[in-house]
Coordinates of C-alpha atoms in Angstrom, one line a residue:
M1 CA 22.1 -19.2 -1.1
R2 CA 19.6 -22.1 -1.2
A3 CA 19.5 -25.5 0.4
T4 CA 17.3 -28.4 -0.5
R5 CA 18.6 -31.1 1.9
E6 CA 17.6 -31.0 5.5
T7 CA 21.3 -31.2 6.6
D8 CA 22.1 -28.1 4.7
L9 CA 19.2 -25.9 6.1
D10 CA 21.2 -24.5 9.0
E11 CA 24.1 -23.5 6.9
A12 CA 21.9 -22.0 4.1
C13 CA 19.6 -20.1 6.4
G14 CA 22.2 -18.8 8.8
G15 CA 25.2 -17.6 6.8
A16 CA 23.9 -14.4 5.2
I17 CA 21.4 -13.3 7.9
S18 CA 22.1 -9.9 9.6
S19 CA 18.8 -9.7 11.5
T20 CA 18.3 -11.5 14.9
D21 CA 14.6 -11.5 14.3
L22 CA 14.9 -13.3 11.0
A23 CA 17.3 -15.8 12.5
R24 CA 15.0 -16.4 15.4
A25 CA 12.0 -17.0 13.1
I26 CA 13.9 -19.4 10.9
S27 CA 15.2 -21.3 13.9
L28 CA 11.7 -21.6 15.3
L29 CA 10.3 -23.0 12.1
Q30 CA 13.1 -25.5 11.7
E31 CA 12.7 -26.7 15.2
E32 CA 8.9 -27.0 15.1
L33 CA 8.2 -28.1 11.5
G34 CA 11.4 -30.1 10.7
R35 CA 10.8 -32.1 7.5
D36 CA 7.9 -30.0 6.5
I37 CA 10.5 -27.4 5.4
L38 CA 11.5 -28.3 1.8
S39 CA 14.1 -25.6 1.3
C40 CA 15.5 -22.3 2.5
E41 CA 17.2 -19.4 0.9
V42 CA 18.6 -16.1 2.0
P43 CA 18.7 -13.7 -1.0
Q44 CA 19.4 -10.6 1.1
P45 CA 20.5 -10.0 4.7
R46 CA 17.0 -8.9 5.7
R47 CA 15.1 -11.3 3.5
A48 CA 14.5 -15.1 3.6
N49 CA 12.4 -17.6 1.7
I50 CA 11.2 -20.9 3.2
W51 CA 9.4 -23.4 1.0
L52 CA 6.9 -25.5 3.0
V53 CA 4.9 -28.6 2.4
R54 CA 1.5 -27.7 1.1
G55 CA -1.0 -27.1 3.9
K56 CA 1.6 -26.2 6.5
Q57 CA 1.3 -22.4 6.1
V58 CA -1.4 -21.9 8.8
E59 CA 0.6 -23.8 11.4
A60 CA 3.8 -22.0 10.5
I61 CA 2.2 -18.6 10.7
G62 CA 0.5 -19.5 13.9
L63 CA 3.9 -20.4 15.4
L64 CA 5.4 -17.1 14.2
K65 CA 2.4 -15.1 15.6
K66 CA 3.1 -16.5 19.1
E67 CA 6.7 -15.6 18.9
F68 CA 6.2 -12.2 17.2
P69 CA 3.0 -10.6 18.5
D70 CA 3.4 -7.7 16.0
L71 CA 3.5 -10.1 13.0
R72 CA 1.8 -8.7 10.0
L73 CA 1.2 -9.8 6.4
S74 CA 3.0 -7.4 4.1
G75 CA 1.6 -9.0 1.0
L76 CA 0.5 -12.3 -0.6
T77 CA 1.8 -13.1 -4.1
G78 CA 0.3 -15.7 -6.3
Q79 CA 1.7 -16.8 -9.5
D80 CA 1.3 -19.4 -12.3
L81 CA 4.6 -21.4 -12.8
G82 CA 3.2 -23.2 -15.8
D83 CA 2.4 -26.7 -14.6
K84 CA 1.6 -25.5 -11.1
L85 CA 0.7 -22.5 -9.0
A86 CA 2.6 -21.0 -6.1
L87 CA 1.8 -18.8 -3.1
Y88 CA 4.2 -16.5 -1.3
Y89 CA 3.2 -15.1 2.1
H90 CA 5.4 -12.0 2.8
L91 CA 5.5 -11.6 6.6
R92 CA 7.0 -8.9 8.7
V93 CA 8.8 -10.6 11.5
G94 CA 10.1 -7.6 13.4
D95 CA 12.0 -5.5 10.9
P96 CA 12.8 -8.0 8.1
I97 CA 10.5 -10.0 5.8
L98 CA 10.2 -13.7 5.9
T99 CA 8.4 -15.2 2.9
L100 CA 6.7 -18.6 3.3
C101 CA 6.4 -20.3 -0.2
M102 CA 4.2 -23.1 -1.1
E103 CA 3.3 -24.9 -4.4
V104 CA -0.4 -25.5 -5.2
P105 CA -1.4 -28.0 -7.9
K106 CA -3.6 -26.6 -10.7
E107 CA -5.9 -29.6 -10.7
E108 CA -6.8 -28.9 -7.0
P109 CA -6.1 -25.3 -6.2
V110 CA -7.4 -25.3 -2.7
V111 CA -5.5 -24.2 0.5
E112 CA -6.4 -23.3 4.0
S113 CA -7.1 -19.6 4.7
I114 CA -4.8 -17.8 7.2
T115 CA -7.5 -15.3 8.2
P116 CA -8.1 -17.1 11.6
V117 CA -4.5 -16.2 12.5
I118 CA -4.2 -12.9 10.6
P119 CA -7.6 -11.4 9.9
G120 CA -6.1 -8.7 7.7
A121 CA -5.3 -11.4 5.1
D122 CA -9.0 -11.2 4.1
T123 CA -8.5 -8.8 1.2
H124 CA -5.2 -10.3 0.1
E125 CA -6.7 -13.8 -0.3
R126 CA -9.7 -12.4 -2.2
E127 CA -7.3 -10.8 -4.6
V128 CA -5.4 -14.0 -5.3
Y129 CA -8.6 -16.0 -5.6
D130 CA -10.0 -13.5 -8.1
L131 CA -6.9 -13.2 -10.3
L132 CA -5.4 -16.7 -10.0
G133 CA -8.3 -19.0 -9.0
I134 CA -6.8 -20.4 -5.7
F135 CA -9.6 -21.2 -3.3
F136 CA -8.9 -20.4 0.4
R137 CA -10.9 -22.9 2.5
G138 CA -12.2 -21.3 5.7
H139 CA -12.2 -17.7 4.3
P140 CA -15.1 -15.7 5.8
D141 CA -16.2 -14.1 2.6
L142 CA -14.4 -15.5 -0.5
R143 CA -15.7 -13.7 -3.6
R144 CA -14.5 -11.6 -6.4
L145 CA -12.7 -8.4 -5.4
L146 CA -11.4 -6.9 -8.7
L147 CA -13.3 -8.5 -11.6
P148 CA -16.9 -7.7 -12.3
D149 CA -19.5 -9.7 -10.3
D150 CA -20.8 -11.1 -13.5
A151 CA -17.4 -12.3 -14.8
P152 CA -17.5 -15.9 -16.2
E153 CA -17.1 -18.6 -13.6
G154 CA -13.6 -20.0 -13.7
F155 CA -12.1 -17.0 -15.4
H156 CA -8.9 -15.9 -13.7
P157 CA -6.7 -13.5 -15.8
L158 CA -3.3 -14.3 -14.3
R159 CA -3.4 -17.9 -15.3
K160 CA -1.0 -18.7 -18.1
E161 CA -3.7 -20.2 -20.2
V162 CA -5.4 -16.9 -20.4
E163 CA -4.0 -14.8 -23.3
A164 CA -4.6 -11.2 -22.6
R165 CA -4.3 -10.1 -26.2
T166 CA -7.1 -12.4 -27.3
L167 CA -9.6 -11.2 -24.7
R168 CA -12.7 -9.5 -26.2
T169 CA -15.8 -7.8 -24.8
M170 CA -18.4 -10.4 -24.1
R171 CA -22.1 -10.2 -23.1
T172 CA -22.8 -11.7 -19.7
K173 CA -26.0 -12.7 -18.0
P174 CA -27.8 -9.8 -16.3
V175 CA -27.1 -11.0 -12.8
L176 CA -26.3 -7.6 -11.4
K177 CA -29.1 -6.1 -9.3
P178 CA -29.5 -3.0 -7.1
V179 CA -27.5 -3.4 -3.9
I180 CA -30.1 -3.7 -1.1
T181 CA -29.5 -5.4 2.2
E182 CA -31.5 -8.5 3.0
E183 CA -32.2 -7.2 6.5
R184 CA -35.6 -5.9 7.4
G185 CA -36.5 -3.4 10.1
P186 CA -34.7 -0.2 10.9
Y187 CA -31.6 -0.7 8.7
M188 CA -30.8 1.2 5.5
T189 CA -28.1 0.6 2.9
L190 CA -25.9 3.5 2.0
V191 CA -23.8 3.1 -1.2
I192 CA -20.8 5.4 -1.8
G193 CA -19.0 5.0 -5.1
P194 CA -17.6 3.6 -7.3
Q195 CA -17.1 6.9 -9.2
H196 CA -14.3 9.0 -7.8
P197 CA -13.0 11.6 -10.3
A198 CA -9.8 12.4 -8.3
L199 CA -8.9 8.7 -7.7
H200 CA -7.1 6.2 -9.9
E201 CA -8.6 3.3 -7.9
P202 CA -12.4 3.9 -7.6
E203 CA -14.0 1.9 -4.7
R204 CA -17.5 1.2 -3.7
F205 CA -18.5 1.2 0.0
I206 CA -21.8 -0.4 1.0
F207 CA -22.8 0.7 4.5
K208 CA -25.5 -0.9 6.7
I209 CA -27.0 1.9 8.7
D210 CA -29.1 1.7 11.9
G211 CA -30.6 5.2 12.1
E212 CA -27.5 7.4 12.0
V213 CA -25.0 4.8 13.1
V214 CA -22.9 2.6 10.8
V215 CA -23.4 -1.1 11.7
D216 CA -21.3 -2.7 9.0
V217 CA -19.5 -1.9 5.7
D218 CA -18.6 -3.9 2.6
I219 CA -15.8 -2.7 0.3
R220 CA -15.5 -3.4 -3.4
I221 CA -12.6 -2.4 -5.6
G222 CA -11.5 -3.0 -9.1
Y223 CA -13.6 -0.6 -11.1
A224 CA -10.5 0.9 -12.8
H225 CA -8.2 -2.1 -12.7
R226 CA -5.8 -1.6 -15.6
G227 CA -3.9 -4.9 -15.6
I228 CA -0.6 -3.3 -14.9
E229 CA 1.0 -6.5 -13.5
E230 CA 0.1 -8.4 -16.7
A231 CA 1.2 -5.5 -18.9
A232 CA 4.6 -5.3 -17.1
E233 CA 5.4 -8.9 -18.1
R234 CA 5.1 -7.8 -21.8
R235 CA 7.4 -4.8 -21.6
S236 CA 11.1 -4.5 -20.9
Y237 CA 12.5 -3.6 -17.5
I238 CA 13.4 -0.2 -18.7
H239 CA 9.9 0.5 -20.0
D240 CA 8.3 -0.8 -16.8
V241 CA 9.8 2.1 -14.9
F242 CA 7.4 4.5 -16.5
L243 CA 4.5 2.0 -16.3
C244 CA 5.0 1.5 -12.5
E245 CA 5.3 5.2 -12.1
R246 CA 1.7 5.5 -13.3
V247 CA 0.2 3.1 -10.8
C248 CA -0.4 6.2 -8.7
G249 CA 0.1 9.7 -9.9
I250 CA 0.5 11.2 -6.4
C251 CA 2.9 8.5 -5.1
N252 CA 4.8 8.1 -8.4
V253 CA 8.2 8.5 -6.8
A254 CA 7.5 5.8 -4.3
H255 CA 6.4 3.3 -7.1
S256 CA 9.3 4.0 -9.4
L257 CA 11.8 3.9 -6.5
C258 CA 10.4 0.6 -5.2
Y259 CA 10.5 -1.0 -8.6
C260 CA 14.1 0.2 -9.4
L261 CA 15.3 -1.0 -6.0
A262 CA 14.0 -4.5 -6.8
V263 CA 15.6 -4.6 -10.3
E264 CA 18.9 -3.2 -9.0
E265 CA 19.0 -6.0 -6.4
L266 CA 18.5 -8.6 -9.0
C267 CA 21.2 -7.0 -11.2
G268 CA 23.6 -6.7 -8.3
L269 CA 24.1 -2.9 -9.0
E270 CA 25.8 -0.6 -6.5
I271 CA 24.0 2.7 -6.7
P272 CA 26.1 6.0 -6.3
R273 CA 25.6 7.6 -2.9
R274 CA 24.7 10.9 -4.6
A275 CA 21.8 9.2 -6.4
D276 CA 20.6 7.7 -3.0
Y277 CA 20.5 11.2 -1.5
L278 CA 18.7 12.6 -4.4
R279 CA 16.2 9.8 -4.2
V280 CA 15.5 10.7 -0.6
V281 CA 14.9 14.3 -1.6
A282 CA 12.4 13.3 -4.4
A283 CA 10.6 10.8 -2.1
E284 CA 10.1 13.4 0.7
I285 CA 8.9 16.1 -1.7
N286 CA 6.5 13.5 -3.0
R287 CA 5.4 12.7 0.6
L288 CA 4.8 16.4 1.2
H289 CA 2.6 16.7 -1.9
S290 CA 0.5 13.6 -0.9
H291 CA 0.0 14.6 2.7
M292 CA -0.9 18.2 2.0
L293 CA -3.3 17.1 -0.7
I294 CA -5.3 14.7 1.6
L295 CA -5.1 17.2 4.5
G296 CA -6.8 19.8 2.3
V297 CA -9.4 17.3 1.2
A298 CA -10.1 16.3 4.8
A299 CA -10.7 20.0 5.7
E300 CA -13.2 20.2 2.9
E301 CA -14.9 17.0 4.1
M302 CA -15.3 18.7 7.5
G303 CA -16.9 21.8 5.9
F304 CA -13.7 23.8 6.4
T305 CA -13.4 25.1 2.9
T306 CA -11.1 28.0 3.8
L307 CA -8.5 25.7 5.3
F308 CA -8.8 23.5 2.2
M309 CA -7.9 26.5 0.0
Y310 CA -5.0 27.6 2.2
I311 CA -3.4 24.1 2.3
W312 CA -3.8 23.6 -1.4
R313 CA -2.4 27.0 -2.1
D314 CA 0.8 26.2 -0.1
R315 CA 0.9 22.8 -1.8
E316 CA 1.9 24.7 -4.9
M317 CA 5.3 25.4 -3.1
V318 CA 5.9 21.7 -2.9
M319 CA 5.1 21.2 -6.6
D320 CA 7.5 24.0 -7.4
L321 CA 10.2 22.1 -5.4
M322 CA 9.6 19.0 -7.4
E323 CA 9.9 20.9 -10.7
L324 CA 13.2 22.4 -9.6
L325 CA 14.6 18.9 -8.8
T326 CA 13.1 16.8 -11.6
G327 CA 11.8 19.2 -14.2
N328 CA 8.2 18.0 -13.7
R329 CA 5.5 19.1 -11.2
V330 CA 3.5 15.8 -10.7
I331 CA 4.8 12.8 -12.5
S332 CA 8.5 13.2 -11.8
S333 CA 10.1 10.6 -14.1
F334 CA 13.2 11.0 -11.9
N335 CA 14.1 7.4 -10.8
R336 CA 16.0 5.1 -13.2
I337 CA 17.4 1.6 -12.9
G338 CA 20.9 2.4 -11.6
G339 CA 20.2 5.9 -10.2
V340 CA 18.3 9.0 -11.2
S341 CA 17.6 10.8 -14.5
R342 CA 19.6 14.0 -13.8
D343 CA 21.9 15.7 -11.4
I344 CA 21.2 18.9 -9.5
T345 CA 23.3 22.1 -9.7
P346 CA 24.4 24.1 -6.6
S347 CA 22.2 27.0 -7.7
L348 CA 19.1 24.7 -7.7
I349 CA 20.1 23.3 -4.3
S350 CA 20.2 26.9 -3.0
K351 CA 16.8 27.7 -4.5
I352 CA 15.2 24.6 -2.9
R353 CA 16.7 25.2 0.5
E354 CA 15.7 28.9 0.5
R355 CA 12.1 27.9 0.2
L356 CA 12.0 25.4 3.0
P357 CA 11.7 27.8 6.0
K358 CA 8.5 29.3 4.5
L359 CA 7.1 25.9 4.0
R360 CA 8.0 24.8 7.5
E361 CA 6.3 27.9 8.9
R362 CA 3.1 27.2 7.1
L363 CA 3.1 23.5 8.2
N364 CA 3.6 24.6 11.8
H365 CA 0.6 26.9 11.4
Y366 CA -1.6 24.1 10.1
L367 CA -0.4 21.8 12.9
E368 CA -1.6 24.4 15.4
V369 CA -4.9 24.6 13.6
F370 CA -5.5 20.8 13.7
E371 CA -4.5 20.8 17.4
T372 CA -6.7 23.7 18.5
D373 CA -9.6 24.3 16.1
P374 CA -12.9 23.3 17.8
T375 CA -14.5 22.2 14.5
I376 CA -11.6 19.8 13.6
L377 CA -11.4 18.4 17.2
A378 CA -15.2 17.8 17.3
R379 CA -15.1 16.0 14.0
T380 CA -12.0 13.8 14.5
K381 CA -11.3 13.3 18.2
R382 CA -12.5 9.8 19.4
V383 CA -13.9 9.2 15.9
G384 CA -12.9 6.2 13.7
L385 CA -11.0 4.5 16.5
L386 CA -8.5 1.7 15.6
S387 CA -6.8 0.1 18.6
R388 CA -3.1 -1.0 18.5
E389 CA -4.2 -4.7 18.5
D390 CA -6.6 -4.2 15.6
A391 CA -4.1 -2.2 13.6
I392 CA -1.7 -5.2 13.8
D393 CA -4.2 -8.0 13.3
L394 CA -5.8 -6.1 10.3
C395 CA -2.4 -5.4 8.8
A396 CA -2.6 -1.6 8.8
T397 CA 0.3 0.3 7.3
G398 CA 1.8 3.8 7.2
P399 CA 0.4 6.7 9.2
T400 CA -2.7 4.5 9.8
L401 CA -0.5 2.0 11.7
R402 CA 1.7 4.5 13.5
A403 CA -1.3 6.6 14.6
S404 CA -2.5 3.5 16.6
G405 CA 0.7 3.2 18.5
V406 CA 2.8 0.8 16.4
D407 CA 6.3 2.1 16.0
F408 CA 7.2 0.9 12.5
D409 CA 8.5 2.8 9.5
V410 CA 10.2 1.2 6.6
R411 CA 12.6 4.1 6.3
R412 CA 14.1 3.2 9.7
N413 CA 13.2 -0.5 10.2
D414 CA 14.1 -1.7 6.7
P415 CA 16.1 1.2 5.4
Y416 CA 16.8 2.0 1.7
A417 CA 18.4 4.8 -0.3
A418 CA 20.2 7.1 2.1
Y419 CA 17.8 7.1 5.1
E420 CA 20.4 5.3 7.3
D421 CA 22.7 8.3 6.9
L422 CA 20.3 11.0 7.8
S423 CA 20.1 12.0 11.5
T424 CA 17.0 14.2 11.2
F425 CA 14.7 11.3 10.5
R426 CA 12.3 10.2 13.2
P427 CA 9.1 8.1 12.9
I428 CA 5.9 9.8 14.0
V429 CA 4.0 7.5 16.4
R430 CA 0.8 8.5 18.2
E431 CA -1.3 6.5 20.7
E432 CA -4.8 7.9 20.2
G433 CA -5.8 5.7 17.2
D434 CA -8.5 8.1 16.0
S435 CA -9.0 10.2 12.9
W436 CA -7.4 13.2 14.6
A437 CA -4.2 11.2 15.3
R438 CA -4.0 10.0 11.6
Y439 CA -4.3 13.6 10.3
V440 CA -1.9 15.1 12.9
A441 CA 0.6 12.3 12.2
R442 CA 0.7 13.3 8.6
L443 CA 1.3 16.9 9.5
E444 CA 4.1 16.0 11.8
E445 CA 5.6 13.8 9.0
C446 CA 5.5 16.8 6.7
L447 CA 7.8 18.6 9.2
V448 CA 10.1 15.6 9.3
S449 CA 10.2 15.6 5.4
V450 CA 11.3 19.2 5.3
D451 CA 14.1 18.4 7.7
L452 CA 15.2 15.4 5.6
I453 CA 15.2 17.4 2.4
D454 CA 17.3 20.1 4.0
E455 CA 19.8 17.7 5.5
A456 CA 20.1 15.5 2.3
L457 CA 20.8 18.6 0.1
S458 CA 23.3 20.0 2.6
E459 CA 25.1 16.7 2.9
L460 CA 24.9 15.7 -0.7
P461 CA 28.0 13.7 -1.6
P462 CA 29.9 14.3 -4.8
G463 CA 30.0 11.8 -7.7
P464 CA 27.9 10.4 -10.5
V465 CA 24.1 10.0 -10.2
R466 CA 23.7 6.8 -12.3
V467 CA 25.4 3.6 -13.3
R468 CA 24.8 1.6 -16.4
A469 CA 22.3 -1.2 -16.0
P470 CA 22.1 -4.3 -18.2
R471 CA 19.0 -4.8 -20.5
R472 CA 18.7 -8.4 -19.4
V473 CA 18.3 -9.3 -15.7
R474 CA 19.8 -12.4 -14.3
P475 CA 17.4 -15.1 -13.1
G476 CA 16.1 -14.8 -9.6
E477 CA 13.4 -13.2 -7.4
T478 CA 13.4 -10.4 -4.9
I479 CA 11.1 -8.2 -2.7
S480 CA 11.5 -4.5 -2.3
T481 CA 9.7 -2.2 0.1
V482 CA 9.6 1.5 0.6
E483 CA 7.6 3.8 2.9
A484 CA 5.2 5.5 0.4
P485 CA 3.1 8.4 1.7
R486 CA 0.2 6.1 2.5
G487 CA 2.3 3.3 4.0
E488 CA 4.5 0.3 3.1
L489 CA 4.6 -0.3 -0.6
L490 CA 5.8 -3.8 -1.7
Y491 CA 7.1 -5.0 -5.1
Y492 CA 7.9 -8.6 -5.9
I493 CA 9.8 -9.4 -9.1
R494 CA 10.8 -12.8 -10.6
S495 CA 13.2 -12.8 -13.4
D496 CA 13.8 -15.6 -15.9
G497 CA 16.9 -14.1 -17.4
S498 CA 15.3 -12.2 -20.2
D499 CA 14.7 -8.4 -20.7
K500 CA 11.2 -8.7 -19.3
P501 CA 10.0 -9.7 -15.8
A502 CA 8.4 -13.1 -15.5
R503 CA 6.2 -11.9 -12.7
L504 CA 5.6 -8.5 -11.2
K505 CA 3.5 -8.2 -8.1
I506 CA 2.5 -4.8 -6.6
R507 CA 0.9 -4.5 -3.2
T508 CA -0.2 -0.9 -2.6
P509 CA -0.8 0.6 0.8
T510 CA -4.5 1.3 0.1
L511 CA -5.2 -2.4 -0.5
T512 CA -4.0 -3.5 2.9
N513 CA -5.6 -0.5 4.7
L514 CA -9.1 -1.5 3.5
S515 CA -9.5 -4.0 6.3
P516 CA -8.6 -1.6 9.1
V517 CA -11.0 1.1 7.7
R518 CA -14.0 -1.4 8.1
K519 CA -13.1 -1.5 11.8
M520 CA -12.8 2.3 12.1
L521 CA -16.2 2.8 10.6
E522 CA -18.1 0.6 13.0
G523 CA -20.3 2.7 15.3
V524 CA -19.6 6.1 13.7
F525 CA -22.3 8.5 12.6
V526 CA -23.2 8.8 8.9
A527 CA -21.9 12.4 9.0
D528 CA -18.5 11.1 10.1
I529 CA -18.1 8.6 7.2
P530 CA -16.2 11.0 4.8
V531 CA -13.9 12.2 7.6
V532 CA -13.0 8.6 8.6
L533 CA -12.5 7.4 5.0
A534 CA -10.2 10.4 4.3
S535 CA -8.1 9.6 7.3
I536 CA -6.6 6.6 5.7
D537 CA -5.8 8.7 2.5
P538 CA -7.7 6.7 -0.2
C539 CA -7.8 10.0 -2.2
F540 CA -11.5 10.3 -2.2
S541 CA -12.9 13.6 -3.6
C542 CA -16.1 15.3 -2.4
T543 CA -17.8 14.9 -5.8
D544 CA -18.9 11.3 -5.1
R545 CA -22.5 10.5 -5.1
A546 CA -24.2 8.4 -2.5
V547 CA -27.4 6.4 -2.8
F548 CA -29.7 5.7 0.2
V549 CA -32.1 2.8 0.3
D550 CA -34.8 2.4 2.8
V551 CA -35.0 -1.4 3.2
G552 CA -38.5 -1.3 4.5
T553 CA -40.1 0.7 1.7
G554 CA -37.6 0.3 -1.1
E555 CA -37.4 4.1 -1.5
R556 CA -34.1 5.3 -3.0
W557 CA -32.6 8.8 -3.0
S558 CA -29.2 10.4 -3.6
C559 CA -27.1 13.3 -2.4
F560 CA -23.5 14.4 -2.7
L561 CA -20.9 13.1 -0.3
D562 CA -20.1 16.5 1.1
E563 CA -23.8 16.9 2.0
I564 CA -23.5 13.7 4.1
G565 CA -20.5 15.2 5.9
R566 CA -22.5 18.3 6.8
K567 CA -25.5 16.4 8.0
K568 CA -25.8 16.5 11.8
P569 CA -26.7 13.3 13.7

């Protein structure tokens, strides 16, 4: 329901809203901005889009921030509409998402940055600048984030005038130089990355070190950017299920589920309840796999190789459960537009449920280890601190957000699939805000996942597991979010009525957790860097190499990342 006349705004923005937070946010903007609101639409009960006059986004977000102190930027979508550009600010106002939309002319693609209001928008704005060429005036450090540093000036690949199929390798000017800080004196530069064999998204961290203490850190991503958003626009909605599933191998269920939910909303499909329950089972097995993987890696980063081996041994039980449910151990290929790929038999249900008590026993044992082992406590307690205020301002998500005392989980606050029907779900929130809290929160979430799997299978309703979906999707746009293992995952899809999406935007949890990790690393010792980085679950492996540079002498030397972790301050 959309209104374009001021007299219709109240009717359009109030009729379909089920959230008091969303109604309060819209009412506030209508009262304070008046004619600066061009239109309003409510595509879903917990979603609303407001189109603003260009340049009013900072004022609007400032008003919302005063009314909703926990306001966070869930994502920033930029797109080329042909003759103009557009920006979509996806904001969490309490539980629902309010999207502020704004047109940007191509001949003058300049808008004000919202980082003074929401500092965590830093990385989001850099991404849009890099891929779409929109300049954010007032941004503290507006430079490329994904493309190479020596990419041609003015080249922005998501512009419609850029034809991806005609791009060819080109020789650029040799502008890249060794990364050495300009400071003189006691500082050194420590470079970690970008090569990460176990990660689909390599990242480079450049640390400024004062003796053994981290003073500052710069983060650079994009070394393995595969252009999935652009590729998705050239494939059908059905084929894109498998493409999105490969954004992240470990979180494949979350990505395919989030994508399918968005397409199903556009199609107006009603998904069978049995499929919803099976989606919960798959998602929670996927969460167990992801959490146990990073907990094992964290143990290795602390020098606790024995614990690493034990956790990864028991992770095999989780992969066996995924194979029983979906037929695959890692890439599940389980979710489909309209439901899931296959049903589960009573005998398979019994096999899965029979293995859960043993898994729960092992997880309780590892929780006890993390709570009592002196090595783990010494390496994680009061290390990598992130306050509740910083977690909100820097737009942290997932266990990183909840371990700093913010009680928000998409599964409860913006529910999907069958989570509303399951009584065993409870969000894990801790107040410590340190690396230990982030690790323990993941272990406690594993125990909740086991309970959810057991309840969903015991209460599995009868019926079909899939409905037929059309090849062509009716025109419209929608946002879908799920609680992936690393945090809130957001998909935005715009349809033009064809069998291919006109725009697909993916905001992964790691992207929005990069700003909080910079705050966590301030003031930690060099030896604590691997432990703090692993606590946000960026899937780093211990095979990275680090380069040290002595600024005073220019001397350079290297060592393995695990050697840094064992170096004592």
